[in-house]
mmCIF file of C-alpha atoms and ligand atoms in Angstrom:
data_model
loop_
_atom_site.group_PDB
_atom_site.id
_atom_site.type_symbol
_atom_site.label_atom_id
_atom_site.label_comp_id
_atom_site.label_asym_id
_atom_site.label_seq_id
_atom_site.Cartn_x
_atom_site.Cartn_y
_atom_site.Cartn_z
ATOM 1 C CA UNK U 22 -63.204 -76.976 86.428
ATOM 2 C CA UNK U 23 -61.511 -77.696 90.168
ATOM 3 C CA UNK U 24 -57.703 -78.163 89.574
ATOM 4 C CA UNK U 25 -55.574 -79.934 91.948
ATOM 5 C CA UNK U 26 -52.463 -81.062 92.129
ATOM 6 C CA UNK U 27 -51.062 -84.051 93.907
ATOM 7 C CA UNK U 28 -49.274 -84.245 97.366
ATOM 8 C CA UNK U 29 -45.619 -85.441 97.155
ATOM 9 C CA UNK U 30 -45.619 -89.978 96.994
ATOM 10 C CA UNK U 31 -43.514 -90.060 100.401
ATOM 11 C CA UNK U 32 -46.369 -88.025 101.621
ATOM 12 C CA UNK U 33 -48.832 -90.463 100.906
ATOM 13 C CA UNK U 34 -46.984 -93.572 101.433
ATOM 14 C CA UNK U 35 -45.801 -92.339 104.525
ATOM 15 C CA UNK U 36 -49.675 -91.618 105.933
ATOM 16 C CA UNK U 37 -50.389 -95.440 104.683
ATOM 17 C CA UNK U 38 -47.021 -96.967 106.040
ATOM 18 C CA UNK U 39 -48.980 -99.207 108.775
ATOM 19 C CA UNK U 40 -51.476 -100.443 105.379
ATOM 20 C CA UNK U 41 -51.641 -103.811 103.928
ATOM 21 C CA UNK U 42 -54.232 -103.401 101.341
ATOM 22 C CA UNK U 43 -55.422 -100.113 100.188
ATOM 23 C CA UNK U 44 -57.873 -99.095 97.554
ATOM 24 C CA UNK U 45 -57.250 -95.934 95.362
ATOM 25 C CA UNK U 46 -59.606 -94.352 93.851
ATOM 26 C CA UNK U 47 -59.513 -91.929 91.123
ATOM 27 C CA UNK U 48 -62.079 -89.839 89.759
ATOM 28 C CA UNK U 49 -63.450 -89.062 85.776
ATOM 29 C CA UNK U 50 -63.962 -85.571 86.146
ATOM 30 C CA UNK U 51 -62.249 -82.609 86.118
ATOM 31 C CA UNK U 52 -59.276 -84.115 88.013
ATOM 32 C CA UNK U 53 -58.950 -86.341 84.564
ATOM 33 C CA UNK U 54 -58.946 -83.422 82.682
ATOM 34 C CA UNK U 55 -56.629 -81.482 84.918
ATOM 35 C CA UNK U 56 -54.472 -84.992 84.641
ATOM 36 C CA UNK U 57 -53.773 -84.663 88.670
ATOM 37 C CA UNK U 58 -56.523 -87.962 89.621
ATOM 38 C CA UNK U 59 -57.486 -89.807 86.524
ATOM 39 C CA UNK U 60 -57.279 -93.717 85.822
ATOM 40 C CA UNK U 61 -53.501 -93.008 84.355
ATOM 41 C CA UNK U 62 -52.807 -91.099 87.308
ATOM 42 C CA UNK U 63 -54.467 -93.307 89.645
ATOM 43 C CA UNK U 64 -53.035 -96.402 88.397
ATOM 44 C CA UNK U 65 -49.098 -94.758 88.416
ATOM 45 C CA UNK U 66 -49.801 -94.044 91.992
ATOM 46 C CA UNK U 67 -50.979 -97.368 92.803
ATOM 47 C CA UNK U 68 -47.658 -98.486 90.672
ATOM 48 C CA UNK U 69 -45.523 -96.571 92.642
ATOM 49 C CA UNK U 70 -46.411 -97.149 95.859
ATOM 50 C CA UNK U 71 -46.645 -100.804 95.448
ATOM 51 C CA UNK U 72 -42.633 -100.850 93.736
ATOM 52 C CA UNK U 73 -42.148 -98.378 97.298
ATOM 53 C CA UNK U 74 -43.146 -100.849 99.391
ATOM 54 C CA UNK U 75 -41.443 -103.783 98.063
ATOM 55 C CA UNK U 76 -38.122 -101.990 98.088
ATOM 56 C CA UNK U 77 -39.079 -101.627 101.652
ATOM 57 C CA UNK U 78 -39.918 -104.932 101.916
ATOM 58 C CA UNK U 79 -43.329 -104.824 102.647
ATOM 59 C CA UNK U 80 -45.266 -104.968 100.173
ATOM 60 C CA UNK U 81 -48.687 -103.562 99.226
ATOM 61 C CA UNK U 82 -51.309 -104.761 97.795
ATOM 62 C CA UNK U 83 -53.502 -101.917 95.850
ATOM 63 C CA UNK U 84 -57.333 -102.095 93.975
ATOM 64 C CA UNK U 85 -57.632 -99.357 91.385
ATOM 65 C CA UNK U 86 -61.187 -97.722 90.155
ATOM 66 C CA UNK U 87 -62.180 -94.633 88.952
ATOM 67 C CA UNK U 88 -65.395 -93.333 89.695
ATOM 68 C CA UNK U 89 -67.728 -91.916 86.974
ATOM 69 C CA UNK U 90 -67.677 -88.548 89.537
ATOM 70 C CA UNK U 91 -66.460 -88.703 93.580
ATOM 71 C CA UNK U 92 -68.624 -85.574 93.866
ATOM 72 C CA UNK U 93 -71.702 -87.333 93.241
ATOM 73 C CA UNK U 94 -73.122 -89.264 95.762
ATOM 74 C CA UNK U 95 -74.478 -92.274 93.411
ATOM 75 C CA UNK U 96 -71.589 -93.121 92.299
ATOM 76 C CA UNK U 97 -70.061 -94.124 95.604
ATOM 77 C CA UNK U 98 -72.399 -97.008 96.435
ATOM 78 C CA UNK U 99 -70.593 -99.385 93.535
ATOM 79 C CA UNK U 100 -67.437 -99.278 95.375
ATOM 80 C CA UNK U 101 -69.144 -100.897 98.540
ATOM 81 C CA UNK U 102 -67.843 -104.564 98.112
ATOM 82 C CA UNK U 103 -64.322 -103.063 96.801
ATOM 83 C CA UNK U 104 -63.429 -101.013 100.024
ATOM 84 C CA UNK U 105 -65.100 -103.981 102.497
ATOM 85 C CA UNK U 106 -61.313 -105.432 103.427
ATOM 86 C CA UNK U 107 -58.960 -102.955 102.314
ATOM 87 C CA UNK U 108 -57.173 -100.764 105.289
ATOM 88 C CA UNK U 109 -57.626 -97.281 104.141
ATOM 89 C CA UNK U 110 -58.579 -95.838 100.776
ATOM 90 C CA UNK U 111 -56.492 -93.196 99.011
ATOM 91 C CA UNK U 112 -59.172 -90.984 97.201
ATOM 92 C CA UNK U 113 -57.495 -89.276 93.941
ATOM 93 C CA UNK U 114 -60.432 -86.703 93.587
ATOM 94 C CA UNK U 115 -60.852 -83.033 94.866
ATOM 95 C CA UNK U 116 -61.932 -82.108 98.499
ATOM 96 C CA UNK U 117 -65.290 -83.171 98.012
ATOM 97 C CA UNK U 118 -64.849 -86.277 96.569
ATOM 98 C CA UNK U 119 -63.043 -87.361 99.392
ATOM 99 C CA UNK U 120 -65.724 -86.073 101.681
ATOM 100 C CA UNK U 121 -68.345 -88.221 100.013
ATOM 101 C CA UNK U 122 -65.987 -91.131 100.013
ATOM 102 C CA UNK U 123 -65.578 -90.654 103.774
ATOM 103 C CA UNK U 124 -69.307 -89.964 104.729
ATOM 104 C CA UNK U 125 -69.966 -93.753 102.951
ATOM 105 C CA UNK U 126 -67.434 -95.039 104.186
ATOM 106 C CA UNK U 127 -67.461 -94.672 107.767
ATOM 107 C CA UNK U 128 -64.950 -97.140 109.192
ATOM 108 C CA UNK U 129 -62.490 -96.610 106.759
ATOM 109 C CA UNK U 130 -59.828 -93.932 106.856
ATOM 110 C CA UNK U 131 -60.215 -91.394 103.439
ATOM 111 C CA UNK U 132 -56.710 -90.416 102.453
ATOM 112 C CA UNK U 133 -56.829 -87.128 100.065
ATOM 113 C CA UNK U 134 -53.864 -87.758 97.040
ATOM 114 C CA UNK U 135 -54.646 -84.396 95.820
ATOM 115 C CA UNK U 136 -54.496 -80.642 97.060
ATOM 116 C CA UNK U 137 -57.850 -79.243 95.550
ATOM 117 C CA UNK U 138 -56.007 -75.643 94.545
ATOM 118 C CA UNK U 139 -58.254 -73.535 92.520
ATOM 119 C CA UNK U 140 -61.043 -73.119 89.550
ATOM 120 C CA UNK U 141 -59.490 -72.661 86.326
ATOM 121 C CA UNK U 142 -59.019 -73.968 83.093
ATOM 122 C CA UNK U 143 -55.816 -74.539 80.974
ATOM 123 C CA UNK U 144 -53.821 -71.914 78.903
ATOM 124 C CA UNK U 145 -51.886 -75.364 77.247
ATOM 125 C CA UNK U 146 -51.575 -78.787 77.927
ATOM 126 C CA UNK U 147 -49.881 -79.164 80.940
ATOM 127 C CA UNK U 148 -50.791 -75.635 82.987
ATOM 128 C CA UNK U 149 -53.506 -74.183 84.833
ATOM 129 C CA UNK U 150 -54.450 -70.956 85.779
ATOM 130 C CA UNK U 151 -56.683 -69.514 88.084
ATOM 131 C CA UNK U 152 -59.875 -67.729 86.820
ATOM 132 C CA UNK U 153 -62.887 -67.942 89.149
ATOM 133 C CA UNK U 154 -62.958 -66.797 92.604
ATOM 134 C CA UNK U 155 -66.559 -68.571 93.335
ATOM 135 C CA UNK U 156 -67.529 -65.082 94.846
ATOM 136 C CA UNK U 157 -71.212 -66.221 95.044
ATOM 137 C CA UNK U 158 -72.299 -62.987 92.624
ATOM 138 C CA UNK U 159 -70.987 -62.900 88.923
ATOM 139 C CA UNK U 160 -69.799 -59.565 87.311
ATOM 140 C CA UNK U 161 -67.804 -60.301 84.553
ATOM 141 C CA UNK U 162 -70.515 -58.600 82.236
ATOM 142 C CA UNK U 163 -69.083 -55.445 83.768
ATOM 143 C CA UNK U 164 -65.778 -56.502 83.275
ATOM 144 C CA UNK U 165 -65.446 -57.679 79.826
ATOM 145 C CA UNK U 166 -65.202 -61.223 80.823
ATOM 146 C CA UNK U 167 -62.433 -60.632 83.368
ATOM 147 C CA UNK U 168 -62.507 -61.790 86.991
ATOM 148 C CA UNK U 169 -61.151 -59.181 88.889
ATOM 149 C CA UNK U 170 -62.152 -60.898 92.141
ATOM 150 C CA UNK U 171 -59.298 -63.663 91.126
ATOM 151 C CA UNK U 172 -57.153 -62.286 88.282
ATOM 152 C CA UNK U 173 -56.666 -59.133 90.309
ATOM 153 C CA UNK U 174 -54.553 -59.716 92.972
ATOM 154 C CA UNK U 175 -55.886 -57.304 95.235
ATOM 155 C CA UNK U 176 -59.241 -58.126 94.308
ATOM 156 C CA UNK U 177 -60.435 -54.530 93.789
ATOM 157 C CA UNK U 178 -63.826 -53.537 92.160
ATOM 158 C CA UNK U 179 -62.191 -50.271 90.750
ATOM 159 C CA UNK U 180 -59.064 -50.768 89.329
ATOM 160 C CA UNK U 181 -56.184 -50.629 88.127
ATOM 161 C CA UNK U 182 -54.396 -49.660 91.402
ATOM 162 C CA UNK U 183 -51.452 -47.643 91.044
ATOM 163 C CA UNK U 184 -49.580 -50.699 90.720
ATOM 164 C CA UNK U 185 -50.094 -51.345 87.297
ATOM 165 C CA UNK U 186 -47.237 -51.175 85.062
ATOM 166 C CA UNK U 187 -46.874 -51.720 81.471
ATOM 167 C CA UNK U 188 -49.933 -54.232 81.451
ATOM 168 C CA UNK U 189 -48.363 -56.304 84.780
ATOM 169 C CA UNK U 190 -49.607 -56.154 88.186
ATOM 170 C CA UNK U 191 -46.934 -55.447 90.893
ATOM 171 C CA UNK U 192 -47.041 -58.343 92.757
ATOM 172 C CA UNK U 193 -45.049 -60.265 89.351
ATOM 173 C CA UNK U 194 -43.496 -59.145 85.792
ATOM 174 C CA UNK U 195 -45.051 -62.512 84.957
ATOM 175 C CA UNK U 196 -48.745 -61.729 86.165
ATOM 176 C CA UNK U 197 -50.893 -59.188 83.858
ATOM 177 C CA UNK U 198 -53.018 -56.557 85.208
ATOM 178 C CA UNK U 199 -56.314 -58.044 85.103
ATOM 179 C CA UNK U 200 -57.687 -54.400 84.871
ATOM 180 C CA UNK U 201 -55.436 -53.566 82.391
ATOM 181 C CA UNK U 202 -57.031 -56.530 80.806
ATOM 182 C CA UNK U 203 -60.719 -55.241 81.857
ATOM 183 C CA UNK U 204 -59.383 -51.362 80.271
ATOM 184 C CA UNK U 205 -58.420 -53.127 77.294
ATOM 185 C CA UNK U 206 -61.387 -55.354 76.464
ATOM 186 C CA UNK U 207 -64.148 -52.743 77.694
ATOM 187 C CA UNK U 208 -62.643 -50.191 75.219
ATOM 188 C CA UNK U 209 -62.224 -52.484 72.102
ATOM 189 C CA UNK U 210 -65.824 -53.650 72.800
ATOM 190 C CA UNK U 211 -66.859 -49.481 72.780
ATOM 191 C CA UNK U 212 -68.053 -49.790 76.541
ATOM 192 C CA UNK U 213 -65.639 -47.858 78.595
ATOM 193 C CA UNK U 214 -68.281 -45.641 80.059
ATOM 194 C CA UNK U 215 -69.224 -48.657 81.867
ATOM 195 C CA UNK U 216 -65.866 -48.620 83.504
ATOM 196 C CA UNK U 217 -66.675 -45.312 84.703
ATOM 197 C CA UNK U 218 -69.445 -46.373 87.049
ATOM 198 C CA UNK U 219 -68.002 -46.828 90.394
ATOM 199 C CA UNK U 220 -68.903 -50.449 91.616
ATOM 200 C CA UNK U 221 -69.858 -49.869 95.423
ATOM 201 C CA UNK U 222 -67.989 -52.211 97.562
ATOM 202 C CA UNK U 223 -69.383 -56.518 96.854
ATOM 203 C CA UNK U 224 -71.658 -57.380 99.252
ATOM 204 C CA UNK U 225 -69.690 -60.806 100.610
ATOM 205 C CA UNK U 226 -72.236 -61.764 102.151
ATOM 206 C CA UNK U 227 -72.836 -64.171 98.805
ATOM 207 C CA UNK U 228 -69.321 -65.420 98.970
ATOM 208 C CA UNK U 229 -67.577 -67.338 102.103
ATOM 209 C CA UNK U 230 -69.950 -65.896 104.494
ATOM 210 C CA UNK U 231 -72.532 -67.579 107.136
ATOM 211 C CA UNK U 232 -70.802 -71.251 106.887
ATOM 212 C CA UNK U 233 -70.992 -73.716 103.637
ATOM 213 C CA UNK U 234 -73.136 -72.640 100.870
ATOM 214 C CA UNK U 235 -76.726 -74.208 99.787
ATOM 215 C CA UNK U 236 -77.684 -73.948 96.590
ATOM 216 C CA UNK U 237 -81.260 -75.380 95.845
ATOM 217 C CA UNK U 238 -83.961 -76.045 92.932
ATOM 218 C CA UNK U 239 -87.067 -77.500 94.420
ATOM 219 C CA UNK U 240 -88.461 -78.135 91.138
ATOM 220 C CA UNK U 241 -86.011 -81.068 90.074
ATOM 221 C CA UNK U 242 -85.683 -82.478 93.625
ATOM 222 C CA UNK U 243 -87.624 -86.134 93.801
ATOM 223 C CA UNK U 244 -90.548 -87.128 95.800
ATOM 224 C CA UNK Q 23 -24.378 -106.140 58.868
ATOM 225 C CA UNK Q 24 -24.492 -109.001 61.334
ATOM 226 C CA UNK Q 25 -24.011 -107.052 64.865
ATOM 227 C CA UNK Q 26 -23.988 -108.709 68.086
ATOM 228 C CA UNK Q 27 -25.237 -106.819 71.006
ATOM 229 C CA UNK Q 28 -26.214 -107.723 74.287
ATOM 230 C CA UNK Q 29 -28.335 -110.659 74.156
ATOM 231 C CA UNK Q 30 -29.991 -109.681 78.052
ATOM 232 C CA UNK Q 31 -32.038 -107.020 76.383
ATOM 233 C CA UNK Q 32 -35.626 -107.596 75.159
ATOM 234 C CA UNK Q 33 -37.042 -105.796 72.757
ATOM 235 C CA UNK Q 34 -40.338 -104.733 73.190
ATOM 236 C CA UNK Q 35 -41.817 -102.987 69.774
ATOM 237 C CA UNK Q 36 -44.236 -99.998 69.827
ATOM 238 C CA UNK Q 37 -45.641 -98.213 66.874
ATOM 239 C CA UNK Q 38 -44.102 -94.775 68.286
ATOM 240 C CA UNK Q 39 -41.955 -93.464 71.211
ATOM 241 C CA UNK Q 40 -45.231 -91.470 71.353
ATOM 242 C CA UNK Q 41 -46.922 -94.121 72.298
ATOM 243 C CA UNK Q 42 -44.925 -95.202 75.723
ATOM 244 C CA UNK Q 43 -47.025 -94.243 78.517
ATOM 245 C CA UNK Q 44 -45.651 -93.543 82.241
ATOM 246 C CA UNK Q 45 -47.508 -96.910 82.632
ATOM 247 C CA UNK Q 46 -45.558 -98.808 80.421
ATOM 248 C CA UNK Q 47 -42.324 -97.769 81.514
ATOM 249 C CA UNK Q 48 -43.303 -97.987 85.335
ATOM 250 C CA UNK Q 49 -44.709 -102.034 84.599
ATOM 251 C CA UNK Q 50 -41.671 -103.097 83.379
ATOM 252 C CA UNK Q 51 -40.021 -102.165 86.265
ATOM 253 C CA UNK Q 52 -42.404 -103.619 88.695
ATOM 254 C CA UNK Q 53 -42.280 -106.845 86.618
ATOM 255 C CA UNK Q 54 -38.713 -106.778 87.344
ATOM 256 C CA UNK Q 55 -36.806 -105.118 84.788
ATOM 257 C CA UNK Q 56 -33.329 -104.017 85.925
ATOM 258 C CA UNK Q 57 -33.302 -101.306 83.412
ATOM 259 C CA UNK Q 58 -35.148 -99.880 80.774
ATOM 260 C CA UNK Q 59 -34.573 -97.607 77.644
ATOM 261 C CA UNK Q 60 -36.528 -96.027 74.886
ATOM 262 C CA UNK Q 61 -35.204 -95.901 71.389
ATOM 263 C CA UNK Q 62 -36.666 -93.329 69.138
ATOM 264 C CA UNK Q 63 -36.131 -91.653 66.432
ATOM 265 C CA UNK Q 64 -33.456 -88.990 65.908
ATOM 266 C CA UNK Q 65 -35.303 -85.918 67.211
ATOM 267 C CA UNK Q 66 -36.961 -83.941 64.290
ATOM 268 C CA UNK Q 67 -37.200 -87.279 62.872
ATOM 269 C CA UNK Q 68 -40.754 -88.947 64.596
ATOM 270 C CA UNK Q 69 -43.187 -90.139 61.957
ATOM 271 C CA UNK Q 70 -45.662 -88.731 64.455
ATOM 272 C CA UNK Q 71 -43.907 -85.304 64.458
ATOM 273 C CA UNK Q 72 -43.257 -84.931 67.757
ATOM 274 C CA UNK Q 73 -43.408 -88.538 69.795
ATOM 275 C CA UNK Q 74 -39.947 -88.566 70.863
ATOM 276 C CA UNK Q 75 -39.814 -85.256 71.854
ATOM 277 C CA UNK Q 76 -42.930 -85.984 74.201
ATOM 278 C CA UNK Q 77 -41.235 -89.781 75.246
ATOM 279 C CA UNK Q 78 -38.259 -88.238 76.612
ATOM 280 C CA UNK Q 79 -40.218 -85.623 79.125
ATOM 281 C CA UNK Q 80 -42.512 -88.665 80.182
ATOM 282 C CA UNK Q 81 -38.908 -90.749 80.335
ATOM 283 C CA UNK Q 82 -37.643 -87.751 82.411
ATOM 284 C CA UNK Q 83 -40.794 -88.116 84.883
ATOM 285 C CA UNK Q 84 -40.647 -91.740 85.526
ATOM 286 C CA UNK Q 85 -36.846 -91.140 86.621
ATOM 287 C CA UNK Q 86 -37.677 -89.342 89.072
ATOM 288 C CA UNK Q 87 -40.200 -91.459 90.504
ATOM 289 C CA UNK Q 88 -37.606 -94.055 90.253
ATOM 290 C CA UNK Q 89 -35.520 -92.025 92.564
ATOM 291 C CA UNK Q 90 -38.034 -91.359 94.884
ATOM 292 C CA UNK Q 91 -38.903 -94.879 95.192
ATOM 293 C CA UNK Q 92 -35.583 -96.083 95.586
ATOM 294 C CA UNK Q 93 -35.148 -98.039 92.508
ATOM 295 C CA UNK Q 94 -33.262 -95.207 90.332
ATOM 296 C CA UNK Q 95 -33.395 -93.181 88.170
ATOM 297 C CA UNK Q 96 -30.326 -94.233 86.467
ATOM 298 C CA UNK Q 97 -32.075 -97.523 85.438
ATOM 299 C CA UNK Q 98 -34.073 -95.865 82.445
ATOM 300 C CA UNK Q 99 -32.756 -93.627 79.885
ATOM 301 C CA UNK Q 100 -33.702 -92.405 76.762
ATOM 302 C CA UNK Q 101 -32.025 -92.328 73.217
ATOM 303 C CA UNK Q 102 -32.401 -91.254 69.503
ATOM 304 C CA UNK Q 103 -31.374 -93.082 66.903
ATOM 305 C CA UNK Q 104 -32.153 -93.462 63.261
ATOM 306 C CA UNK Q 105 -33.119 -97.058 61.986
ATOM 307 C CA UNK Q 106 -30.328 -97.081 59.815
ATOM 308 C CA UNK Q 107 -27.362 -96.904 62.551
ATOM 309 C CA UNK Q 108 -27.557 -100.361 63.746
ATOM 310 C CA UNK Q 109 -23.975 -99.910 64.915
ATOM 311 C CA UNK Q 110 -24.797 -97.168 67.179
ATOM 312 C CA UNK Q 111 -27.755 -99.551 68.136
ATOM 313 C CA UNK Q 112 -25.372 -102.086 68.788
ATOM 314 C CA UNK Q 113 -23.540 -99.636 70.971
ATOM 315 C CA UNK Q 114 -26.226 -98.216 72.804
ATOM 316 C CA UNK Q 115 -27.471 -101.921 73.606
ATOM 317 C CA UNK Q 116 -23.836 -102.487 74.790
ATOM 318 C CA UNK Q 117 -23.362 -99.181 76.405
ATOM 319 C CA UNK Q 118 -27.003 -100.060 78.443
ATOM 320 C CA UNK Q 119 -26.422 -103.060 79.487
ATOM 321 C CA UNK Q 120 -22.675 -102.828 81.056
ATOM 322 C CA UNK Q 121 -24.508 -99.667 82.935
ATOM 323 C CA UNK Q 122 -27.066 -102.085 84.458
ATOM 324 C CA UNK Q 123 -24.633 -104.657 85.120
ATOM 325 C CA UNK Q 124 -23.021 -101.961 86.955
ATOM 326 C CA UNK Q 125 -25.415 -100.586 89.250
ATOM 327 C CA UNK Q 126 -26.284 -104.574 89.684
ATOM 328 C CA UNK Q 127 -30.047 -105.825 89.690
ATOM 329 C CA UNK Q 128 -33.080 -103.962 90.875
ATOM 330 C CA UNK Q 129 -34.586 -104.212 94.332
ATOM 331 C CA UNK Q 130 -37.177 -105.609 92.577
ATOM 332 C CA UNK Q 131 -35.893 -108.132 90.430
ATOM 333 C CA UNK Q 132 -37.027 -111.380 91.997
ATOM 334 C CA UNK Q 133 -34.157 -113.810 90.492
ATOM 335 C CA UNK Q 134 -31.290 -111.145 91.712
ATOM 336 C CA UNK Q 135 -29.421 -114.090 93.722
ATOM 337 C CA UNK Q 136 -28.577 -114.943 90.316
ATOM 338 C CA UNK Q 137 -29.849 -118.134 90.288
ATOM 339 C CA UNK Q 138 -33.640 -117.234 89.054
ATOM 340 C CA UNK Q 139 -35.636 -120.653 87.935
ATOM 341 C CA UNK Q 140 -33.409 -120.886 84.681
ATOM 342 C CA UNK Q 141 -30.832 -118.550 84.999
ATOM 343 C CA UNK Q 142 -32.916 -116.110 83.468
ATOM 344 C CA UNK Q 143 -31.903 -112.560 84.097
ATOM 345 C CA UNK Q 144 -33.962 -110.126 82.487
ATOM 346 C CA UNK Q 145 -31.911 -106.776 81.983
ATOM 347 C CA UNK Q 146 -33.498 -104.657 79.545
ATOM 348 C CA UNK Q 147 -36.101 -103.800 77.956
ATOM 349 C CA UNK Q 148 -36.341 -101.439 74.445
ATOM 350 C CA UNK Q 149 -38.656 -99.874 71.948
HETATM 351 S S1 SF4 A 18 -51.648 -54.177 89.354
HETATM 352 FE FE1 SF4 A 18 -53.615 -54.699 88.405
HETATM 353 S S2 SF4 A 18 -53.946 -56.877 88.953
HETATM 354 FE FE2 SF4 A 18 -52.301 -56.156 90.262
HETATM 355 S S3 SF4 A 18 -53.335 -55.532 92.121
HETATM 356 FE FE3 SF4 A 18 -53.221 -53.655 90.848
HETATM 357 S S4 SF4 A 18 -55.073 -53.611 89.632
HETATM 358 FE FE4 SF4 A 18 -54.933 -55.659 90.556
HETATM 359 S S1 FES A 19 -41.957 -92.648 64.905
HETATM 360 FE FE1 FES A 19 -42.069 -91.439 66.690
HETATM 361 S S2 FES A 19 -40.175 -91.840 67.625
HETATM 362 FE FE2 FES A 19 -40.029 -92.982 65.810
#
């Protein structure tokens, strides 16, 4: 899922210190589950800035909603009457469900409350790591189920580099070798002559390359 | 054992320290409480196993959104107590509200002239 994290309150009261009204608007998918844009969260934000701005003494009035997904175009539309006469609208989802919220919403400035930071999942409740680099072509079959585009720090195709110590990569005592990691799994699963094929350098031109991305299935596309 | 404590403080039940939410902490404030604490059990103690354990990090998050909202953090506090000290409840109650009346009302207590509709000052609220 997308994890993000969100920006500092001050930050975000201070971008809607001219606002009146404001609607915030969080979002039921993965920034629920990453607990960074959720009703809870979305609701203590509206909390807080409305206590904020009373101490200041000028108050704010807030609308709450969560939207089933902001990334998902139809389920902008039943915010329409909501947004009509609020001043800006603080959007609690990642980067693209602020973009959708802003391409509705034309008139209205889209405030992000998040930083959209990586794809990950959880290792407990309550932290996040990093584990897909959204390269455009998946290998993990050749690496026993380890990203080395991600995990890696140097992203190399053919590790470990001489970095490697111990089962940690050199950038942190605290980070592990993702190809130590790769070594490890490959051998328990009796594949380590895989490892020995050298992987000729990844063609990027799948990843970040040529503007945005497209992905498209004619088949389920409607009329 | 007949204690008096503060009589300022309301006492607002839950089932488990567990169960206080960032929400329910942050209302109370915003309806005008000028402080706020959570009673739970002594730590090791939670019928839920681990409730008060998890209240006090979600105590120790709302004060500092307190602070940076400029109604602070000093205003809510956490404690663990067994049911069977009602002296040290008595205390605590005590201890709580001559803090409050210390730092004085909260921006956002709407009768802090002191002379609210009926004299009403609302200074605490409790598990
Ligand atoms: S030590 Fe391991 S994870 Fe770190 S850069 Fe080298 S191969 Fe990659
Ligand atoms: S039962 Fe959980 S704190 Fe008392």
């Amino acid at each position: 899922m997308i994890i993000a994290q969100q920006k500092p309150l001050k930050d975000i009261a201070a971008l809607i210190s001219e606002c009146n009204k404001v609607m915030l608007v969080g979002c039921a998918g993965c920034v629920t589950v990453c607990l960074a844009g959720g009703e809870k969260e979305t609701e203590i934000m509206a909390s807080s800035l409305r206590m904020m701005r009373e101490v200041e003494g000028k108050p704010l009035q807030t609308i709450t909603y969560t939207a089933t997904r902001q990334c998902d175009p139809e389920y902008i539309p039943p915010m329409d009457e909501m947004v009509k006469d609020v001043d800006a609208v603080i959007s609690l989802a990642c980067g693209v469900g602020v973009q959708y919220m802003a391409e509705r919403y034309t008139d209205k400035w889209v405030i992000p409350a998040l930083d959209t930071k990586f794809i990950g999942g959880s290792t407990v409740h309550g932290e996040w790591v990093e584990k897909c680099g959204l390269c455009g072509e998946c290998i993990l079959h050749k690496t026993g189920g380890i990203c080395p585009i991600i995990r890696c720090s140097k992203s190399i195709l053919n590790g470990p580099c001489g970095g490697s110590q111990y089962g940690k990569c050199e950038i942190s005592k605290d980070v592990d070798c993702a190809w130590q990691l790769i070594y490890d799994k490959m051998k328990a699963l009796g594949k380590l002559d895989k490892l020995m094929e050298i992987q000729p350098p990844k063609d990027w031109s799948k990843s970040r390359d040529g503007g945005p991305r497209k992905a498209v299935r004619e088949d389920v596309m409607i009329g | 054992m007949r204690l008096q404590y503060s009589t300022n403080i309301r006492i607002v039940e839950m089932t488990c320290t567990g169960n206080v939410d960032h929400r329910v902490l942050l209302n109370a404030f915003e309806e005008g409480a000028d402080g706020v604490y959570v009673a739970g059990c002594m730590e090791g103690d939670c019928h839920f196993l681990k409730g008060n354990i998890r209240a006090r990090k979600r105590v120790n998050a709302v004060k500092k959104v307190l602070d940076e909202i400029g109604i602070g953090g000093e205003r809510l506090e956490m404690y663990n107590l067994s049911s069977a000290q009602g002296a040290r409840f008595a205390q605590i109650a005590n201890e709580m509200a001559a803090k409050i009346k210390e730092l004085g009302p909260s921006p956002l207590n709407k009768a802090r002239s002191g002379n609210g509709c009926c004299g009403c000052s609302k200074e605490g609220e409790t598990k």
